[in-house]
PDB file of C-alpha atoms in Angstrom:
ATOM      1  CA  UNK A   1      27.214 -33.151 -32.196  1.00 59.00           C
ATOM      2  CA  UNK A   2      26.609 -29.989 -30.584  1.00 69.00           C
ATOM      3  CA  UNK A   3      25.440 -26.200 -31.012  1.00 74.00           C
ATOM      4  CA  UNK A   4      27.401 -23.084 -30.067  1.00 77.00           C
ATOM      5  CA  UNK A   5      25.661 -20.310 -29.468  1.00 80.00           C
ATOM      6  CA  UNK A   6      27.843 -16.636 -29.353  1.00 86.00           C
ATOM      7  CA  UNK A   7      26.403 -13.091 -28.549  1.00 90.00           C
ATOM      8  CA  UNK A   8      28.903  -9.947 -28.978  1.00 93.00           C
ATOM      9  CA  UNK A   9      28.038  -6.406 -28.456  1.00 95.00           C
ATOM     10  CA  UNK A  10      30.340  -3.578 -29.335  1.00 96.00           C
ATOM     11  CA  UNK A  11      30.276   0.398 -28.957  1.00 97.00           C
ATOM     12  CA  UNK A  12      32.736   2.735 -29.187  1.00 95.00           C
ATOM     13  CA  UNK A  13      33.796   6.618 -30.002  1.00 98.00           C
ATOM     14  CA  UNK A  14      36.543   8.336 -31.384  1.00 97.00           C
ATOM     15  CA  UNK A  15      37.560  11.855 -30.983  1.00 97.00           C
ATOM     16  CA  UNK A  16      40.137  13.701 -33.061  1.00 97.00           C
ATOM     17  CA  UNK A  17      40.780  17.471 -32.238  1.00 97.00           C
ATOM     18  CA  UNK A  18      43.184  19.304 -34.621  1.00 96.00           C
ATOM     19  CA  UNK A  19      43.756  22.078 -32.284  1.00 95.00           C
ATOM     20  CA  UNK A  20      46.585  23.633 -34.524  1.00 95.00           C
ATOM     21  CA  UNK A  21      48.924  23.072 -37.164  1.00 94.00           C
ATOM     22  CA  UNK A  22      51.384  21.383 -34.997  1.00 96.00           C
ATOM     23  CA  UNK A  23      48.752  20.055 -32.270  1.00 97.00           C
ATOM     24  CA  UNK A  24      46.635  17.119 -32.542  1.00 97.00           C
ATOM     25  CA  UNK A  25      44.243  15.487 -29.665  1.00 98.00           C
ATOM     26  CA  UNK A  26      42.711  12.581 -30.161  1.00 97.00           C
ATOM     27  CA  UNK A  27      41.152   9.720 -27.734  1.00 97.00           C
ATOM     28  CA  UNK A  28      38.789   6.532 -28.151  1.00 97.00           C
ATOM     29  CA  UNK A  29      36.393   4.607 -25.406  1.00 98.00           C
ATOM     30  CA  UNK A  30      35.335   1.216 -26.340  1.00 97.00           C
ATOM     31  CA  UNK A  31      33.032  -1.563 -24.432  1.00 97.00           C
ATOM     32  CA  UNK A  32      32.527  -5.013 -25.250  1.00 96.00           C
ATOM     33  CA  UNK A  33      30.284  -7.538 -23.884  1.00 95.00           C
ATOM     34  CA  UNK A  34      30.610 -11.299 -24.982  1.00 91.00           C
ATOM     35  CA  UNK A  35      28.958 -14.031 -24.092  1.00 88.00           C
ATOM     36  CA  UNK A  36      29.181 -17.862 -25.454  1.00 84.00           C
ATOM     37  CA  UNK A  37      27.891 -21.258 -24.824  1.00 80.00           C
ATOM     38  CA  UNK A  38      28.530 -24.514 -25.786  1.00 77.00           C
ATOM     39  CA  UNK A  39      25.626 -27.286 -25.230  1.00 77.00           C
ATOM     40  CA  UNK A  40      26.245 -30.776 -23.605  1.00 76.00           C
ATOM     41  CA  UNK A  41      28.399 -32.649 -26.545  1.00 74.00           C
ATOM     42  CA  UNK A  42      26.178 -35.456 -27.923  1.00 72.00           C
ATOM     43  CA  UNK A  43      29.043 -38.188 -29.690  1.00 69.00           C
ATOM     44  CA  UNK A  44      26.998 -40.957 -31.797  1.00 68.00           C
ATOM     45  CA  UNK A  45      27.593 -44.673 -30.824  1.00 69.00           C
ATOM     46  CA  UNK A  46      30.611 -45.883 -32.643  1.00 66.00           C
ATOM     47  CA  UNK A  47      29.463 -49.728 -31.994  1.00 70.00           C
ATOM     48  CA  UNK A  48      26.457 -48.528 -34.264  1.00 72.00           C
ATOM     49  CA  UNK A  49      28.418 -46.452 -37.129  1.00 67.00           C
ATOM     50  CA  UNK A  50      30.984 -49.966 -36.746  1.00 68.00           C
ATOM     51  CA  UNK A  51      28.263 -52.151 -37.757  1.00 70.00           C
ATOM     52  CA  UNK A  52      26.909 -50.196 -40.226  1.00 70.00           C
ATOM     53  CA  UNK A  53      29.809 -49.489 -42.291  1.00 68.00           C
ATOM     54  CA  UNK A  54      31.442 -53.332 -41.466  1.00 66.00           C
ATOM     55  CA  UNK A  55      34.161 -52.059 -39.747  1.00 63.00           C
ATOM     56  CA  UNK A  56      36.302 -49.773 -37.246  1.00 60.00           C
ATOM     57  CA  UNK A  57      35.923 -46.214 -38.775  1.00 59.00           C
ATOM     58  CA  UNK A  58      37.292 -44.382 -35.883  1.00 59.00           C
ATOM     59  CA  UNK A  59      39.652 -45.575 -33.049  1.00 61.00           C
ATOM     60  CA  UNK A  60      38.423 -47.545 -30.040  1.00 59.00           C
ATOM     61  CA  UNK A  61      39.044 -44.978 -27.401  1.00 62.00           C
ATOM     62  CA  UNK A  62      38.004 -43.069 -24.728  1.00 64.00           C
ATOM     63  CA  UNK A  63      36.289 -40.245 -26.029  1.00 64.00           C
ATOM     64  CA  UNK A  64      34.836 -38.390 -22.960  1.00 68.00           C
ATOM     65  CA  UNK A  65      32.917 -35.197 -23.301  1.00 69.00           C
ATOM     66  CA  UNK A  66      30.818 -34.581 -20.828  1.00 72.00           C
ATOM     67  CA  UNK A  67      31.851 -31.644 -18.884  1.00 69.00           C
ATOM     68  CA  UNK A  68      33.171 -30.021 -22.022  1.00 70.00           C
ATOM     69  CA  UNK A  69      29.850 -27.473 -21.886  1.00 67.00           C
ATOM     70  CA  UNK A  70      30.275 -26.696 -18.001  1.00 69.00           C
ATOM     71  CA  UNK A  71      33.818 -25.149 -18.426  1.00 68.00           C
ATOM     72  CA  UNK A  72      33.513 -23.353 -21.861  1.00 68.00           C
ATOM     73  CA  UNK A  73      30.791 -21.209 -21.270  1.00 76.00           C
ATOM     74  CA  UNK A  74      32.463 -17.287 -22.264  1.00 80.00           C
ATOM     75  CA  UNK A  75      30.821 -14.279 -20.511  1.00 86.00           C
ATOM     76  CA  UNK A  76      33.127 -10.738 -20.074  1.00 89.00           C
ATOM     77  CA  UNK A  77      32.975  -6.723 -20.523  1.00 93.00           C
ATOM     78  CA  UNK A  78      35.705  -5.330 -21.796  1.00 94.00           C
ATOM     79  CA  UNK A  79      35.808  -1.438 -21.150  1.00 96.00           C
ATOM     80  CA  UNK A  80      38.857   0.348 -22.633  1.00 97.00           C
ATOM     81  CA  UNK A  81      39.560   4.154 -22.584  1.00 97.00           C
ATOM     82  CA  UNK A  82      43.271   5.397 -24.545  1.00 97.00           C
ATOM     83  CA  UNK A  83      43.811   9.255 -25.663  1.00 97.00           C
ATOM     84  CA  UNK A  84      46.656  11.448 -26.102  1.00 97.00           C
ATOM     85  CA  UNK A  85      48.141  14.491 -28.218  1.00 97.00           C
ATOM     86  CA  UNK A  86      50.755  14.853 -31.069  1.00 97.00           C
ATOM     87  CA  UNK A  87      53.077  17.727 -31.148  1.00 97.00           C
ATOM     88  CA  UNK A  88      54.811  18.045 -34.278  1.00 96.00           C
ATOM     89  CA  UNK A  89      58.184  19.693 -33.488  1.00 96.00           C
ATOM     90  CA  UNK A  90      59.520  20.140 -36.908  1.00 95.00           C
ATOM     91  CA  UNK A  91      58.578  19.011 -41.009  1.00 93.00           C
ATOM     92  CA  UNK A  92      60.384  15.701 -40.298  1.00 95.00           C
ATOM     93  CA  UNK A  93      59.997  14.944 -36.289  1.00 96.00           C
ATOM     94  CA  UNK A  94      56.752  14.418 -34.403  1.00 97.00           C
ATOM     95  CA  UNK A  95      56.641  14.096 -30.328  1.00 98.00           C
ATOM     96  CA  UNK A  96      53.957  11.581 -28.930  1.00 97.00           C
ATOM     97  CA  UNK A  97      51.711  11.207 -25.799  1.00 98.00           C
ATOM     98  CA  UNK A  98      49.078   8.755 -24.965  1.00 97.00           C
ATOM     99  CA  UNK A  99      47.928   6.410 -22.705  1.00 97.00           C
ATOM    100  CA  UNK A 100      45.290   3.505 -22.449  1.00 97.00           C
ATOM    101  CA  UNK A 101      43.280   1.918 -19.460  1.00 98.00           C
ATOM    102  CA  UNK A 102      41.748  -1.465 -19.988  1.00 97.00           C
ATOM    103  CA  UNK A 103      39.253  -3.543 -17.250  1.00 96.00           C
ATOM    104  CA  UNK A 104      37.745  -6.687 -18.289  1.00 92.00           C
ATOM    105  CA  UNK A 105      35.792  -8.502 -16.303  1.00 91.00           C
ATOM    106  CA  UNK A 106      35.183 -12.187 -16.453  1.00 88.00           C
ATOM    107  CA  UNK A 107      31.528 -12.806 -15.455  1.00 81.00           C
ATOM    108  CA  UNK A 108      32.372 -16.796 -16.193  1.00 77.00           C
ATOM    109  CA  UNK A 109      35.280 -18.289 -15.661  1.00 68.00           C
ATOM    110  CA  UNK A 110      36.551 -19.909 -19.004  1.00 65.00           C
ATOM    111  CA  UNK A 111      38.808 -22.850 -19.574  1.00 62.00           C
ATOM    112  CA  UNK A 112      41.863 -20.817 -17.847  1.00 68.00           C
ATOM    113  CA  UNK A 113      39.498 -20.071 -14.556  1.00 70.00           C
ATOM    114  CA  UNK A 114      38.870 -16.305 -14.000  1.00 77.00           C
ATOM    115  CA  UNK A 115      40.229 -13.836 -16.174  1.00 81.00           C
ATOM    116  CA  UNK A 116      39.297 -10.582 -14.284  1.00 89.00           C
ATOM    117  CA  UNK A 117      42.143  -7.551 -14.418  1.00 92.00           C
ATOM    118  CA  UNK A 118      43.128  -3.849 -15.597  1.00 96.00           C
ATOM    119  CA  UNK A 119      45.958  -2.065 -16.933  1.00 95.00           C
ATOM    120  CA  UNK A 120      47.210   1.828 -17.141  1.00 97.00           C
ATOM    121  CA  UNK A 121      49.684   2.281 -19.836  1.00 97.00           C
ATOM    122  CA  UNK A 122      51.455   5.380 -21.014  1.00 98.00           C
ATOM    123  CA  UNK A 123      53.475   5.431 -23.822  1.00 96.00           C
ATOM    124  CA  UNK A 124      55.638   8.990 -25.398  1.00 97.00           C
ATOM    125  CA  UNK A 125      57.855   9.000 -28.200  1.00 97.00           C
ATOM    126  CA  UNK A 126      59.084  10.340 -31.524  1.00 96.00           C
ATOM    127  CA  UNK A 127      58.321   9.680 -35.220  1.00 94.00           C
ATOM    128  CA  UNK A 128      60.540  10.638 -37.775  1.00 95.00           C
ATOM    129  CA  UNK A 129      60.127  10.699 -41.475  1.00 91.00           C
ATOM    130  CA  UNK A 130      62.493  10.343 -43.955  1.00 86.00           C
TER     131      UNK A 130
END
């Protein structure tokens, strides 16, 4: 058959300020770097399996695998960076503010071609409890 071979390497830091009894900071920076490989697909002979076991085990077809390895090789970075503050307005009701940035780079293009791309999100809101 074949081998797969998969390398992952992952830091990251979080960072939570209490800066009073109603304010809280916090923030987190993360980067990831993956890389994968398949190696060239290696299918036995079913016209040898066939006549050793007297018969058809799997179905006649066209089973091609050959470029299989040059299209799933998996190489990116992943850097992401989110923080915000919580502001808590009353026993009951907390107000929200972050935001998150996210770039990932595709060193290899994978199955879906090249993956490459970044995002800035911000995100406010309230949580109640009850």
């Amino acid at each position: 058959m074949t081998d797969y071979k998969s390398k992952v390497h992952n830091l990251f830091a979080t960072m939570n300020f209490i800066a009073s009894e109603k304010m809280r900071f916090y923030g987190m920076v993360t980067w990831n770097k993956a890389e994968s490989a398949l190696d060239e697909v290696q299918m036995p002979d079913l016209a040898e399996i066939s006549a050793l076991t007297g018969g058809d085990l799997v179905e006649n077809q066209d089973y091609d695998f050959t470029n299989m390895n040059s299209y799933s090789d998996l190489d990116y970075t992943l850097f992401k960076f989110n923080g915000g503050f919580s502001y808590k307005l009353s026993p009951t009701m907390t107000f929200t503010f972050d935001g998150e940035y996210a770039d990932l780079t595709d060193d290899q293009g994978y199955v879906f071609g090249n993956e490459s791309g970044s995002y800035f999100m911000i995100r406010s809101g309230f949580n109640i409890n009850f």
